[in-house]
Amino acid sequence: MWEENDNKLVRQFKFKDFVEAFGFMTKVAIEAEKMNHHPNWSNVYNTVNIELTTHDAGNTVTEKDRKLAAKIDNLI
């Protein structure tokens, strides 16, 4: 579930293994590029942490972040 913390939408995703996590990140990258809205994220083995914020809106959560979050949720 996405949470809004410190002007960011944040969520942690856990997968079976690294390959599954990396595959998910690849799908997210394609959607983010289409929207020209790129996440801050990290990956360690089977865990992907994502933070969404709109930099050109003063690092706040905007509708762009909510739309990308919804698209990410649909990839699971």
PDB file of N, CA and C in Angstrom, residues 2 7-9 35 37-38 51-55 57 59-72:
ATOM      1  N   TRP A   2       0.567   2.187  -0.858  1.00  0.00           N
ATOM      2  CA  TRP A   2       1.310   3.443  -0.923  1.00  0.00           C
ATOM      3  C   TRP A   2       1.012   4.280   0.313  1.00  0.00           C
ATOM      4  N   ASN A   7       6.398  14.401   1.865  1.00  0.00           N
ATOM      5  CA  ASN A   7       6.142  14.884   0.501  1.00  0.00           C
ATOM      6  C   ASN A   7       6.525  13.870  -0.580  1.00  0.00           C
ATOM      7  N   LYS A   8       6.369  12.580  -0.261  1.00  0.00           N
ATOM      8  CA  LYS A   8       6.641  11.513  -1.230  1.00  0.00           C
ATOM      9  C   LYS A   8       5.608  10.420  -1.059  1.00  0.00           C
ATOM     10  N   LEU A   9       5.259   9.780  -2.167  1.00  0.00           N
ATOM     11  CA  LEU A   9       4.510   8.529  -2.095  1.00  0.00           C
ATOM     12  C   LEU A   9       5.551   7.425  -2.019  1.00  0.00           C
ATOM     13  N   MET A  35       5.608   8.312 -19.310  1.00  0.00           N
ATOM     14  CA  MET A  35       5.042   9.466 -18.621  1.00  0.00           C
ATOM     15  C   MET A  35       6.062  10.588 -18.424  1.00  0.00           C
ATOM     16  N   HIS A  37       8.189  10.654 -16.136  1.00  0.00           N
ATOM     17  CA  HIS A  37       8.094  10.881 -14.682  1.00  0.00           C
ATOM     18  C   HIS A  37       8.793   9.710 -14.002  1.00  0.00           C
ATOM     19  N   HIS A  38       9.977   9.956 -13.505  1.00  0.00           N
ATOM     20  CA  HIS A  38      10.858   8.873 -13.082  1.00  0.00           C
ATOM     21  C   HIS A  38      10.943   8.766 -11.566  1.00  0.00           C
ATOM     22  N   GLU A  51      10.028   5.683  -4.284  1.00  0.00           N
ATOM     23  CA  GLU A  51       9.552   6.980  -3.817  1.00  0.00           C
ATOM     24  C   GLU A  51       9.152   7.798  -5.026  1.00  0.00           C
ATOM     25  N   LEU A  52       7.958   8.372  -4.965  1.00  0.00           N
ATOM     26  CA  LEU A  52       7.468   9.227  -6.048  1.00  0.00           C
ATOM     27  C   LEU A  52       7.236  10.634  -5.512  1.00  0.00           C
ATOM     28  N   THR A  53       7.781  11.606  -6.201  1.00  0.00           N
ATOM     29  CA  THR A  53       7.553  13.013  -5.894  1.00  0.00           C
ATOM     30  C   THR A  53       7.761  13.784  -7.190  1.00  0.00           C
ATOM     31  N   THR A  54       7.138  14.937  -7.296  1.00  0.00           N
ATOM     32  CA  THR A  54       7.268  15.729  -8.518  1.00  0.00           C
ATOM     33  C   THR A  54       8.263  16.851  -8.263  1.00  0.00           C
ATOM     34  N   HIS A  55       9.437  16.710  -8.825  1.00  0.00           N
ATOM     35  CA  HIS A  55      10.522  17.653  -8.580  1.00  0.00           C
ATOM     36  C   HIS A  55      10.193  19.051  -9.085  1.00  0.00           C
ATOM     37  N   ALA A  57       7.488  20.493  -9.228  1.00  0.00           N
ATOM     38  CA  ALA A  57       6.394  21.106  -8.455  1.00  0.00           C
ATOM     39  C   ALA A  57       6.864  21.368  -7.025  1.00  0.00           C
ATOM     40  N   ASN A  59       9.025  19.353  -5.248  1.00  0.00           N
ATOM     41  CA  ASN A  59       9.168  18.107  -4.485  1.00  0.00           C
ATOM     42  C   ASN A  59       7.955  17.835  -3.599  1.00  0.00           C
ATOM     43  N   THR A  60       6.801  17.855  -4.223  1.00  0.00           N
ATOM     44  CA  THR A  60       5.558  17.512  -3.532  1.00  0.00           C
ATOM     45  C   THR A  60       4.860  16.400  -4.297  1.00  0.00           C
ATOM     46  N   VAL A  61       3.891  15.776  -3.667  1.00  0.00           N
ATOM     47  CA  VAL A  61       3.099  14.736  -4.326  1.00  0.00           C
ATOM     48  C   VAL A  61       2.036  15.419  -5.170  1.00  0.00           C
ATOM     49  N   THR A  62       2.000  15.042  -6.451  1.00  0.00           N
ATOM     50  CA  THR A  62       1.012  15.608  -7.375  1.00  0.00           C
ATOM     51  C   THR A  62       0.230  14.476  -8.047  1.00  0.00           C
ATOM     52  N   GLU A  63      -0.680  14.861  -8.908  1.00  0.00           N
ATOM     53  CA  GLU A  63      -1.475  13.880  -9.643  1.00  0.00           C
ATOM     54  C   GLU A  63      -0.582  12.982 -10.507  1.00  0.00           C
ATOM     55  N   LYS A  64       0.541  13.514 -10.999  1.00  0.00           N
ATOM     56  CA  LYS A  64       1.482  12.686 -11.774  1.00  0.00           C
ATOM     57  C   LYS A  64       1.973  11.505 -10.945  1.00  0.00           C
ATOM     58  N   ASP A  65       2.265  11.760  -9.679  1.00  0.00           N
ATOM     59  CA  ASP A  65       2.745  10.693  -8.798  1.00  0.00           C
ATOM     60  C   ASP A  65       1.651   9.660  -8.564  1.00  0.00           C
ATOM     61  N   ARG A  66       0.446  10.131  -8.340  1.00  0.00           N
ATOM     62  CA  ARG A  66      -0.676   9.213  -8.089  1.00  0.00           C
ATOM     63  C   ARG A  66      -0.978   8.354  -9.326  1.00  0.00           C
ATOM     64  N   LYS A  67      -0.868   8.963 -10.502  1.00  0.00           N
ATOM     65  CA  LYS A  67      -1.098   8.202 -11.741  1.00  0.00           C
ATOM     66  C   LYS A  67      -0.020   7.142 -11.948  1.00  0.00           C
ATOM     67  N   LEU A  68       1.240   7.510 -11.711  1.00  0.00           N
ATOM     68  CA  LEU A  68       2.313   6.527 -11.864  1.00  0.00           C
ATOM     69  C   LEU A  68       2.173   5.426 -10.817  1.00  0.00           C
ATOM     70  N   ALA A  69       1.808   5.784  -9.596  1.00  0.00           N
ATOM     71  CA  ALA A  69       1.609   4.778  -8.549  1.00  0.00           C
ATOM     72  C   ALA A  69       0.533   3.778  -8.969  1.00  0.00           C
ATOM     73  N   ALA A  70      -0.556   4.265  -9.558  1.00  0.00           N
ATOM     74  CA  ALA A  70      -1.629   3.379 -10.012  1.00  0.00           C
ATOM     75  C   ALA A  70      -1.135   2.459 -11.128  1.00  0.00           C
ATOM     76  N   LYS A  71      -0.342   3.000 -12.046  1.00  0.00           N
ATOM     77  CA  LYS A  71       0.206   2.169 -13.120  1.00  0.00           C
ATOM     78  C   LYS A  71       1.154   1.108 -12.560  1.00  0.00           C
ATOM     79  N   ILE A  72       1.953   1.482 -11.570  1.00  0.00           N
ATOM     80  CA  ILE A  72       2.849   0.519 -10.935  1.00  0.00           C
ATOM     81  C   ILE A  72       2.055  -0.587 -10.264  1.00  0.00           C
TER      82      ILE A  72
END
